[in-house]
Amino acid sequence: MAAPSLLNWRRVSSFTGPVPRARHGHRAVAIRELMIIFGGGNEGIADELHVYNTATNQWFLPAVRGDIPPGCAAHGFVCDGTRILVFGGMVEYGRYSNELYELQASRWLWKKVKPHPPSSGLPPCPRLGHSFSLYGNKCYLFGGLANESEDSNNNVPRYLNDFYELELQHGSGVVGWSIPVTKGVVPSPRESHTAVIYCKKDSGGPKMYVFGGMCGARLDDLWQLDLETMSWSKPETKGTVPLPRSLHTASVIGNKMYIFGGWVPYKGENTETSPHDCEWRCTSSFSYLNLDTTEWTTLVSDSQEDKKNSRPRPRAGHCAVAIGTRLYFWSGRDGYKKALNSQVCCKDLWYLDTEKPPAPSQVQLIKATTNSFHVKWDEVSTVEGYLLQLSTDLPYQTASSDSSAAPNLQGVRMDPHRQGSNNIIPNSISDTVNSAKTEQTAMKETSVKNKPDFKALTDSNAILYPSLASNASNHNSCVVDMLRKNEGPHSSANVGVLSSCLDVRTVIPETSVSSTVSSTQIMVTQQTIKTESSSTNGAVVKDETSLTTFSTKSEVDEYALPATKISRVETHATTTPFFKETPSNPVATMKGGERQWCDVGIFKNNTALVSQFYLLPKGKQSISKVGNADVPDYSLLKKQDLVPGTGYRFRVAAINGCGIGPFSKISEFKTCIPGFPGAPSAVRISKNVEGIHLSWEPPTSPSGNILEYSAYLAIRTSQIQDNPNQLVFMRIYCGLKTSCIVTAGQLANAHIDYTSRPAIVFRISAKNEKGYGPATQVRWLQGNNKKAPLN
């Protein structure tokens, strides 16, 4: 975690959708990127269910149905997969509740559930301010505040320290309540405390940690319950314990429990005032407890002032939810106006990254041309951008080391929640693309998820610096029905759509099985050299007419085809390594053998069109070496174009409020050599009496006459059993026709690839006078069982 002075709070702005009114006493849970909020009160108790999509910065009100619960506040609220449970709280007219409701968020369906009472003892009484925590298939209820009076207008408070266990049924429904027999000293009665459950990765069972609360005075004690032995204990802690508090939040990320806000004592100058007599105020203090070492660390103290509004103001009764390693905070009250007899509620939404993001997946190739790459990588949740870098053995100049070329590391503060047009893929950093070497792409845009934006962006620009992407309008979203043209023998492309559901991507020709075997083998020899990329393909020609070995780890997008005779098909882009581990050109390395990495740019989304890169200032190993999310001023750096027939290594790192995370493993791609045919497109698979019928369309860029096509099938071998990522392909067709029959006998020997959904893998490539171009790889989905194909 960053030091207190380096915390980078972000206030989210420019929402879309119906923003809920400010409130306190509400609760929130997370389902993937969604923050789901229910209940709370401010001028009446709220009964709506609000959802905030953290990826798109949109609020929405789902159309709920079923047994919709009444509005409630200070209730229990937990999430089990896509099922949410609500227990107790204050409902209308000041009544306390002990009712239990279940929400199936996949259908937005509410259901009132009635658990069996305990075999001995009474079920939980109506209450508010209790803790309700989930672990496995059980919820744990502790404490809260009950009303001894039957008249809701005459509140006689009774603080509780009872403990219940609620067993859940799998998927939906509950079994019933039980009252576990516990050992040790039980925590004192309390309400408005917090309870979290944590289990060490390597050893020990789950433990519940109860902190703070209210019992006439605020508390600062920490209690631990071992859920296996049901033993209460009071662990010894180190560090500075947070002030006594209630109505705070506790969130677990990794091995840390983060405590934010709440009501704390305010004694003013009278330090001898007892806790029962002192005044109380809201706080914005922020601490965490290391649950492995039980050591407290203060990140923001109660005495720290915030004159720049750079973090959430003091509050209590707010909600906090962890999405990945990011904490979101919304609303809550920050005071009480006695003259108006009303609460003062916050209306703001904040988030804080608690650690640097993990490394993304390796960079994957979508398409290569003679002077550019279209690349992608898997998304990392809750990040603000990606730093893409490349390295090459090709000699390149370094930028001047004078002060005018030095990067400005003051940077830009990035806000991924600024609303704008975010469905444009990151574009090439070049101002122009060599139209003589790059063919235009025809694409039809389909539905695209709205992605986070950055303050540094224009509405149509996905790179973080407008000067770097003047061609932004020429490139639409990656999620499209497309027909993408392709160039050269080492390219990869999206080349077709099947029934508007299939995105067929090509792979580069891991081997060119052609009459020019000698040149092919030279190329292949380079490809079999050790590589760090799991998505690269090392090709070895064993027999021109029989087997070709590829090392591949499939990266697959899943598609469901309509109910027709066309079988389900998936495709993905793969790439080829071109270098030895030790570069042959000393220009590409620093002293001591470390490789130089040049920035391609910082991108807001997980795809980029690369035709240039930034030159390193003289003597620098890397441009972006900053501990925080500040980035260099690329406008001060010189750029260099990619060149044909050249290999480039790529790596990518994610960026969030804590800075730049670790880099991905390295991928290696090669720009195309002009004149080779593109990849076949529009692949279709249908069943027939002989086996299956495999058909395709000719390349959209044949670069001459097509002399023949070759189709390959991944087959079972002992080599694959020893290394599942090593596929072996057998050529099943060679000829001029754009279709072939794959017999049942051939399919019986097919390898079922389980790197994603089970599938049979085909590859198809075209040959012209210059040789074979890139292959289209197709994954024919087989369902989730291991039956033989065609069954």
JSON list of C-alpha atoms in Angstrom, two decimals, residues 151-313:
[
{"chain": "A", "resi": 151, "resn": "ASP", "atom": "CA", "xyz": [-44.42, 0.48, 20.48]},
{"chain": "A", "resi": 152, "resn": "SER", "atom": "CA", "xyz": [-42.14, 1.54, 17.65]},
{"chain": "A", "resi": 153, "resn": "ASN", "atom": "CA", "xyz": [-42.66, 5.16, 18.67]},
{"chain": "A", "resi": 154, "resn": "ASN", "atom": "CA", "xyz": [-41.33, 4.41, 22.15]},
{"chain": "A", "resi": 155, "resn": "ASN", "atom": "CA", "xyz": [-37.84, 3.07, 21.55]},
{"chain": "A", "resi": 156, "resn": "VAL", "atom": "CA", "xyz": [-36.26, 1.21, 24.47]},
{"chain": "A", "resi": 157, "resn": "PRO", "atom": "CA", "xyz": [-32.86, 0.16, 23.07]},
{"chain": "A", "resi": 158, "resn": "ARG", "atom": "CA", "xyz": [-31.31, -3.18, 23.90]},
{"chain": "A", "resi": 159, "resn": "TYR", "atom": "CA", "xyz": [-27.81, -3.88, 22.59]},
{"chain": "A", "resi": 160, "resn": "LEU", "atom": "CA", "xyz": [-27.25, -7.46, 21.43]},
{"chain": "A", "resi": 161, "resn": "ASN", "atom": "CA", "xyz": [-24.30, -9.83, 21.34]},
{"chain": "A", "resi": 162, "resn": "ASP", "atom": "CA", "xyz": [-26.11, -12.99, 20.21]},
{"chain": "A", "resi": 163, "resn": "PHE", "atom": "CA", "xyz": [-24.62, -15.09, 17.44]},
{"chain": "A", "resi": 164, "resn": "TYR", "atom": "CA", "xyz": [-26.47, -17.07, 14.75]},
{"chain": "A", "resi": 165, "resn": "GLU", "atom": "CA", "xyz": [-25.51, -19.20, 11.78]},
{"chain": "A", "resi": 166, "resn": "LEU", "atom": "CA", "xyz": [-27.70, -19.36, 8.66]},
{"chain": "A", "resi": 167, "resn": "GLU", "atom": "CA", "xyz": [-27.14, -22.30, 6.31]},
{"chain": "A", "resi": 168, "resn": "LEU", "atom": "CA", "xyz": [-27.81, -21.65, 2.62]},
{"chain": "A", "resi": 169, "resn": "GLN", "atom": "CA", "xyz": [-29.01, -24.01, -0.06]},
{"chain": "A", "resi": 170, "resn": "HIS", "atom": "CA", "xyz": [-26.93, -24.19, -3.21]},
{"chain": "A", "resi": 171, "resn": "GLY", "atom": "CA", "xyz": [-28.02, -21.62, -5.79]},
{"chain": "A", "resi": 172, "resn": "SER", "atom": "CA", "xyz": [-31.21, -20.48, -4.13]},
{"chain": "A", "resi": 173, "resn": "GLY", "atom": "CA", "xyz": [-33.04, -20.75, -0.84]},
{"chain": "A", "resi": 174, "resn": "VAL", "atom": "CA", "xyz": [-31.92, -21.34, 2.75]},
{"chain": "A", "resi": 175, "resn": "VAL", "atom": "CA", "xyz": [-31.99, -24.26, 5.16]},
{"chain": "A", "resi": 176, "resn": "GLY", "atom": "CA", "xyz": [-32.36, -22.60, 8.55]},
{"chain": "A", "resi": 177, "resn": "TRP", "atom": "CA", "xyz": [-30.93, -20.84, 11.57]},
{"chain": "A", "resi": 178, "resn": "SER", "atom": "CA", "xyz": [-28.75, -22.46, 14.21]},
{"chain": "A", "resi": 179, "resn": "ILE", "atom": "CA", "xyz": [-27.15, -21.14, 17.40]},
{"chain": "A", "resi": 180, "resn": "PRO", "atom": "CA", "xyz": [-23.53, -22.35, 17.52]},
{"chain": "A", "resi": 181, "resn": "VAL", "atom": "CA", "xyz": [-22.02, -23.08, 20.92]},
{"chain": "A", "resi": 182, "resn": "THR", "atom": "CA", "xyz": [-19.00, -20.81, 21.25]},
{"chain": "A", "resi": 183, "resn": "LYS", "atom": "CA", "xyz": [-16.00, -20.88, 23.55]},
{"chain": "A", "resi": 184, "resn": "GLY", "atom": "CA", "xyz": [-14.17, -18.06, 25.26]},
{"chain": "A", "resi": 185, "resn": "VAL", "atom": "CA", "xyz": [-15.30, -14.60, 26.30]},
{"chain": "A", "resi": 186, "resn": "VAL", "atom": "CA", "xyz": [-18.02, -13.22, 24.04]},
{"chain": "A", "resi": 187, "resn": "PRO", "atom": "CA", "xyz": [-17.67, -9.60, 22.82]},
{"chain": "A", "resi": 188, "resn": "SER", "atom": "CA", "xyz": [-19.79, -7.06, 24.65]},
{"chain": "A", "resi": 189, "resn": "PRO", "atom": "CA", "xyz": [-23.18, -6.16, 23.15]},
{"chain": "A", "resi": 190, "resn": "ARG", "atom": "CA", "xyz": [-23.00, -3.60, 20.32]},
{"chain": "A", "resi": 191, "resn": "GLU", "atom": "CA", "xyz": [-24.52, -2.23, 17.14]},
{"chain": "A", "resi": 192, "resn": "SER", "atom": "CA", "xyz": [-23.19, -0.39, 14.08]},
{"chain": "A", "resi": 193, "resn": "HIS", "atom": "CA", "xyz": [-19.95, -2.41, 14.28]},
{"chain": "A", "resi": 194, "resn": "THR", "atom": "CA", "xyz": [-18.29, -4.24, 11.39]},
{"chain": "A", "resi": 195, "resn": "ALA", "atom": "CA", "xyz": [-17.46, -7.90, 10.87]},
{"chain": "A", "resi": 196, "resn": "VAL", "atom": "CA", "xyz": [-15.35, -9.42, 8.10]},
{"chain": "A", "resi": 197, "resn": "ILE", "atom": "CA", "xyz": [-14.22, -12.99, 7.45]},
{"chain": "A", "resi": 198, "resn": "TYR", "atom": "CA", "xyz": [-10.68, -13.82, 6.37]},
{"chain": "A", "resi": 199, "resn": "CYS", "atom": "CA", "xyz": [-8.84, -17.08, 5.74]},
{"chain": "A", "resi": 200, "resn": "LYS", "atom": "CA", "xyz": [-5.08, -17.27, 5.30]},
{"chain": "A", "resi": 201, "resn": "LYS", "atom": "CA", "xyz": [-4.03, -18.74, 1.98]},
{"chain": "A", "resi": 202, "resn": "ASP", "atom": "CA", "xyz": [-1.49, -21.22, 3.29]},
{"chain": "A", "resi": 203, "resn": "SER", "atom": "CA", "xyz": [-2.74, -22.22, 6.72]},
{"chain": "A", "resi": 204, "resn": "GLY", "atom": "CA", "xyz": [-5.53, -21.89, 9.23]},
{"chain": "A", "resi": 205, "resn": "GLY", "atom": "CA", "xyz": [-9.29, -21.86, 8.97]},
{"chain": "A", "resi": 206, "resn": "PRO", "atom": "CA", "xyz": [-11.63, -18.90, 8.41]},
{"chain": "A", "resi": 207, "resn": "LYS", "atom": "CA", "xyz": [-11.83, -16.28, 11.13]},
{"chain": "A", "resi": 208, "resn": "MET", "atom": "CA", "xyz": [-14.36, -13.52, 11.71]},
{"chain": "A", "resi": 209, "resn": "TYR", "atom": "CA", "xyz": [-13.05, -10.15, 12.90]},
{"chain": "A", "resi": 210, "resn": "VAL", "atom": "CA", "xyz": [-15.41, -7.78, 14.72]},
{"chain": "A", "resi": 211, "resn": "PHE", "atom": "CA", "xyz": [-14.30, -4.17, 15.18]},
{"chain": "A", "resi": 212, "resn": "GLY", "atom": "CA", "xyz": [-15.79, -1.19, 16.96]},
{"chain": "A", "resi": 213, "resn": "GLY", "atom": "CA", "xyz": [-19.45, -0.34, 17.27]},
{"chain": "A", "resi": 214, "resn": "MET", "atom": "CA", "xyz": [-21.71, 1.39, 19.74]},
{"chain": "A", "resi": 215, "resn": "CYS", "atom": "CA", "xyz": [-23.14, 0.42, 23.14]},
{"chain": "A", "resi": 216, "resn": "GLY", "atom": "CA", "xyz": [-23.87, 3.84, 24.63]},
{"chain": "A", "resi": 217, "resn": "ALA", "atom": "CA", "xyz": [-20.27, 4.76, 23.84]},
{"chain": "A", "resi": 218, "resn": "ARG", "atom": "CA", "xyz": [-18.19, 4.06, 20.74]},
{"chain": "A", "resi": 219, "resn": "LEU", "atom": "CA", "xyz": [-15.81, 1.10, 20.87]},
{"chain": "A", "resi": 220, "resn": "ASP", "atom": "CA", "xyz": [-12.34, 0.43, 19.50]},
{"chain": "A", "resi": 221, "resn": "ASP", "atom": "CA", "xyz": [-11.92, -3.23, 20.42]},
{"chain": "A", "resi": 222, "resn": "LEU", "atom": "CA", "xyz": [-11.05, -6.02, 18.01]},
{"chain": "A", "resi": 223, "resn": "TRP", "atom": "CA", "xyz": [-12.44, -9.55, 18.41]},
{"chain": "A", "resi": 224, "resn": "GLN", "atom": "CA", "xyz": [-11.66, -12.75, 16.54]},
{"chain": "A", "resi": 225, "resn": "LEU", "atom": "CA", "xyz": [-13.90, -15.79, 16.15]},
{"chain": "A", "resi": 226, "resn": "ASP", "atom": "CA", "xyz": [-12.39, -18.99, 14.78]},
{"chain": "A", "resi": 227, "resn": "LEU", "atom": "CA", "xyz": [-15.23, -20.40, 12.68]},
{"chain": "A", "resi": 228, "resn": "GLU", "atom": "CA", "xyz": [-13.86, -23.94, 12.85]},
{"chain": "A", "resi": 229, "resn": "THR", "atom": "CA", "xyz": [-13.50, -24.17, 16.64]},
{"chain": "A", "resi": 230, "resn": "MET", "atom": "CA", "xyz": [-16.10, -21.46, 17.40]},
{"chain": "A", "resi": 231, "resn": "SER", "atom": "CA", "xyz": [-13.64, -19.88, 19.85]},
{"chain": "A", "resi": 232, "resn": "TRP", "atom": "CA", "xyz": [-13.73, -16.14, 20.62]},
{"chain": "A", "resi": 233, "resn": "SER", "atom": "CA", "xyz": [-10.47, -14.35, 21.38]},
{"chain": "A", "resi": 234, "resn": "LYS", "atom": "CA", "xyz": [-9.13, -10.82, 21.56]},
{"chain": "A", "resi": 235, "resn": "PRO", "atom": "CA", "xyz": [-5.96, -10.72, 19.46]},
{"chain": "A", "resi": 236, "resn": "GLU", "atom": "CA", "xyz": [-3.05, -8.54, 20.51]},
{"chain": "A", "resi": 237, "resn": "THR", "atom": "CA", "xyz": [-2.34, -5.86, 17.94]},
{"chain": "A", "resi": 238, "resn": "LYS", "atom": "CA", "xyz": [0.60, -3.64, 17.05]},
{"chain": "A", "resi": 239, "resn": "GLY", "atom": "CA", "xyz": [0.57, -0.12, 15.68]},
{"chain": "A", "resi": 240, "resn": "THR", "atom": "CA", "xyz": [-1.88, 2.69, 16.34]},
{"chain": "A", "resi": 241, "resn": "VAL", "atom": "CA", "xyz": [-5.43, 1.48, 16.93]},
{"chain": "A", "resi": 242, "resn": "PRO", "atom": "CA", "xyz": [-8.04, 3.67, 15.19]},
{"chain": "A", "resi": 243, "resn": "LEU", "atom": "CA", "xyz": [-10.18, 5.87, 17.43]},
{"chain": "A", "resi": 244, "resn": "PRO", "atom": "CA", "xyz": [-13.36, 4.32, 18.86]},
{"chain": "A", "resi": 245, "resn": "ARG", "atom": "CA", "xyz": [-16.05, 4.47, 16.20]},
{"chain": "A", "resi": 246, "resn": "SER", "atom": "CA", "xyz": [-19.36, 3.25, 14.87]},
{"chain": "A", "resi": 247, "resn": "LEU", "atom": "CA", "xyz": [-21.11, 3.46, 11.48]},
{"chain": "A", "resi": 248, "resn": "HIS", "atom": "CA", "xyz": [-17.73, 2.96, 9.79]},
{"chain": "A", "resi": 249, "resn": "THR", "atom": "CA", "xyz": [-16.96, 0.48, 6.99]},
{"chain": "A", "resi": 250, "resn": "ALA", "atom": "CA", "xyz": [-14.57, -2.47, 6.92]},
{"chain": "A", "resi": 251, "resn": "SER", "atom": "CA", "xyz": [-13.44, -4.03, 3.63]},
{"chain": "A", "resi": 252, "resn": "VAL", "atom": "CA", "xyz": [-11.00, -6.88, 3.02]},
{"chain": "A", "resi": 253, "resn": "ILE", "atom": "CA", "xyz": [-8.59, -6.77, 0.08]},
{"chain": "A", "resi": 254, "resn": "GLY", "atom": "CA", "xyz": [-5.85, -9.38, 0.16]},
{"chain": "A", "resi": 255, "resn": "ASN", "atom": "CA", "xyz": [-4.74, -9.76, 3.77]},
{"chain": "A", "resi": 256, "resn": "LYS", "atom": "CA", "xyz": [-5.78, -6.26, 4.85]},
{"chain": "A", "resi": 257, "resn": "MET", "atom": "CA", "xyz": [-8.96, -5.00, 6.51]},
{"chain": "A", "resi": 258, "resn": "TYR", "atom": "CA", "xyz": [-9.49, -1.34, 5.55]},
{"chain": "A", "resi": 259, "resn": "ILE", "atom": "CA", "xyz": [-11.40, 0.84, 8.04]},
{"chain": "A", "resi": 260, "resn": "PHE", "atom": "CA", "xyz": [-12.82, 4.13, 6.79]},
{"chain": "A", "resi": 261, "resn": "GLY", "atom": "CA", "xyz": [-14.92, 6.87, 8.36]},
{"chain": "A", "resi": 262, "resn": "GLY", "atom": "CA", "xyz": [-17.55, 6.61, 11.08]},
{"chain": "A", "resi": 263, "resn": "TRP", "atom": "CA", "xyz": [-18.47, 8.53, 14.24]},
{"chain": "A", "resi": 264, "resn": "VAL", "atom": "CA", "xyz": [-15.48, 9.16, 16.53]},
{"chain": "A", "resi": 265, "resn": "PRO", "atom": "CA", "xyz": [-15.13, 11.08, 19.84]},
{"chain": "A", "resi": 266, "resn": "TYR", "atom": "CA", "xyz": [-14.40, 14.78, 19.76]},
{"chain": "A", "resi": 267, "resn": "LYS", "atom": "CA", "xyz": [-13.29, 16.01, 23.17]},
{"chain": "A", "resi": 268, "resn": "GLY", "atom": "CA", "xyz": [-12.04, 19.45, 22.22]},
{"chain": "A", "resi": 269, "resn": "GLU", "atom": "CA", "xyz": [-9.86, 20.92, 24.96]},
{"chain": "A", "resi": 270, "resn": "ASN", "atom": "CA", "xyz": [-11.40, 18.85, 27.76]},
{"chain": "A", "resi": 271, "resn": "THR", "atom": "CA", "xyz": [-9.36, 15.67, 27.69]},
{"chain": "A", "resi": 272, "resn": "GLU", "atom": "CA", "xyz": [-10.89, 14.34, 30.91]},
{"chain": "A", "resi": 273, "resn": "THR", "atom": "CA", "xyz": [-14.39, 13.97, 29.50]},
{"chain": "A", "resi": 274, "resn": "SER", "atom": "CA", "xyz": [-15.70, 10.41, 29.70]},
{"chain": "A", "resi": 275, "resn": "PRO", "atom": "CA", "xyz": [-16.71, 8.64, 26.47]},
{"chain": "A", "resi": 276, "resn": "HIS", "atom": "CA", "xyz": [-20.36, 8.90, 27.48]},
{"chain": "A", "resi": 277, "resn": "ASP", "atom": "CA", "xyz": [-20.18, 12.69, 27.89]},
{"chain": "A", "resi": 278, "resn": "CYS", "atom": "CA", "xyz": [-17.98, 13.75, 24.99]},
{"chain": "A", "resi": 279, "resn": "GLU", "atom": "CA", "xyz": [-19.16, 15.08, 21.67]},
{"chain": "A", "resi": 280, "resn": "TRP", "atom": "CA", "xyz": [-19.02, 13.01, 18.50]},
{"chain": "A", "resi": 281, "resn": "ARG", "atom": "CA", "xyz": [-18.13, 13.89, 14.99]},
{"chain": "A", "resi": 282, "resn": "CYS", "atom": "CA", "xyz": [-17.68, 12.18, 11.65]},
{"chain": "A", "resi": 283, "resn": "THR", "atom": "CA", "xyz": [-14.20, 11.31, 10.47]},
{"chain": "A", "resi": 284, "resn": "SER", "atom": "CA", "xyz": [-12.39, 10.65, 7.20]},
{"chain": "A", "resi": 285, "resn": "SER", "atom": "CA", "xyz": [-9.59, 8.70, 8.86]},
{"chain": "A", "resi": 286, "resn": "PHE", "atom": "CA", "xyz": [-8.40, 5.64, 6.99]},
{"chain": "A", "resi": 287, "resn": "SER", "atom": "CA", "xyz": [-6.44, 2.70, 8.43]},
{"chain": "A", "resi": 288, "resn": "TYR", "atom": "CA", "xyz": [-5.87, -0.95, 7.74]},
{"chain": "A", "resi": 289, "resn": "LEU", "atom": "CA", "xyz": [-5.21, -4.01, 9.84]},
{"chain": "A", "resi": 290, "resn": "ASN", "atom": "CA", "xyz": [-2.85, -6.63, 8.45]},
{"chain": "A", "resi": 291, "resn": "LEU", "atom": "CA", "xyz": [-4.85, -9.74, 9.27]},
{"chain": "A", "resi": 292, "resn": "ASP", "atom": "CA", "xyz": [-1.77, -11.96, 9.13]},
{"chain": "A", "resi": 293, "resn": "THR", "atom": "CA", "xyz": [0.31, -9.92, 11.58]},
{"chain": "A", "resi": 294, "resn": "THR", "atom": "CA", "xyz": [-2.54, -8.03, 13.39]},
{"chain": "A", "resi": 295, "resn": "GLU", "atom": "CA", "xyz": [-0.66, -4.76, 12.93]},
{"chain": "A", "resi": 296, "resn": "TRP", "atom": "CA", "xyz": [-2.53, -1.49, 12.41]},
{"chain": "A", "resi": 297, "resn": "THR", "atom": "CA", "xyz": [-1.28, 1.05, 9.86]},
{"chain": "A", "resi": 298, "resn": "THR", "atom": "CA", "xyz": [-2.68, 4.58, 9.68]},
{"chain": "A", "resi": 299, "resn": "LEU", "atom": "CA", "xyz": [-3.06, 5.91, 6.15]},
{"chain": "A", "resi": 300, "resn": "VAL", "atom": "CA", "xyz": [-5.05, 9.05, 6.91]},
{"chain": "A", "resi": 301, "resn": "SER", "atom": "CA", "xyz": [-5.19, 10.17, 10.54]},
{"chain": "A", "resi": 302, "resn": "ASP", "atom": "CA", "xyz": [-8.03, 12.02, 12.23]},
{"chain": "A", "resi": 303, "resn": "SER", "atom": "CA", "xyz": [-5.86, 15.11, 12.60]},
{"chain": "A", "resi": 304, "resn": "GLN", "atom": "CA", "xyz": [-4.95, 15.40, 8.92]},
{"chain": "A", "resi": 305, "resn": "GLU", "atom": "CA", "xyz": [-6.77, 18.27, 7.20]},
{"chain": "A", "resi": 306, "resn": "ASP", "atom": "CA", "xyz": [-7.79, 18.19, 3.58]},
{"chain": "A", "resi": 307, "resn": "LYS", "atom": "CA", "xyz": [-7.85, 21.73, 2.25]},
{"chain": "A", "resi": 308, "resn": "LYS", "atom": "CA", "xyz": [-7.76, 20.71, -1.42]},
{"chain": "A", "resi": 309, "resn": "ASN", "atom": "CA", "xyz": [-10.78, 18.36, -1.38]},
{"chain": "A", "resi": 310, "resn": "SER", "atom": "CA", "xyz": [-8.44, 15.64, -2.59]},
{"chain": "A", "resi": 311, "resn": "ARG", "atom": "CA", "xyz": [-10.14, 12.85, -0.62]},
{"chain": "A", "resi": 312, "resn": "PRO", "atom": "CA", "xyz": [-13.61, 12.03, 0.72]},
{"chain": "A", "resi": 313, "resn": "ARG", "atom": "CA", "xyz": [-14.78, 14.39, 3.42]}
]
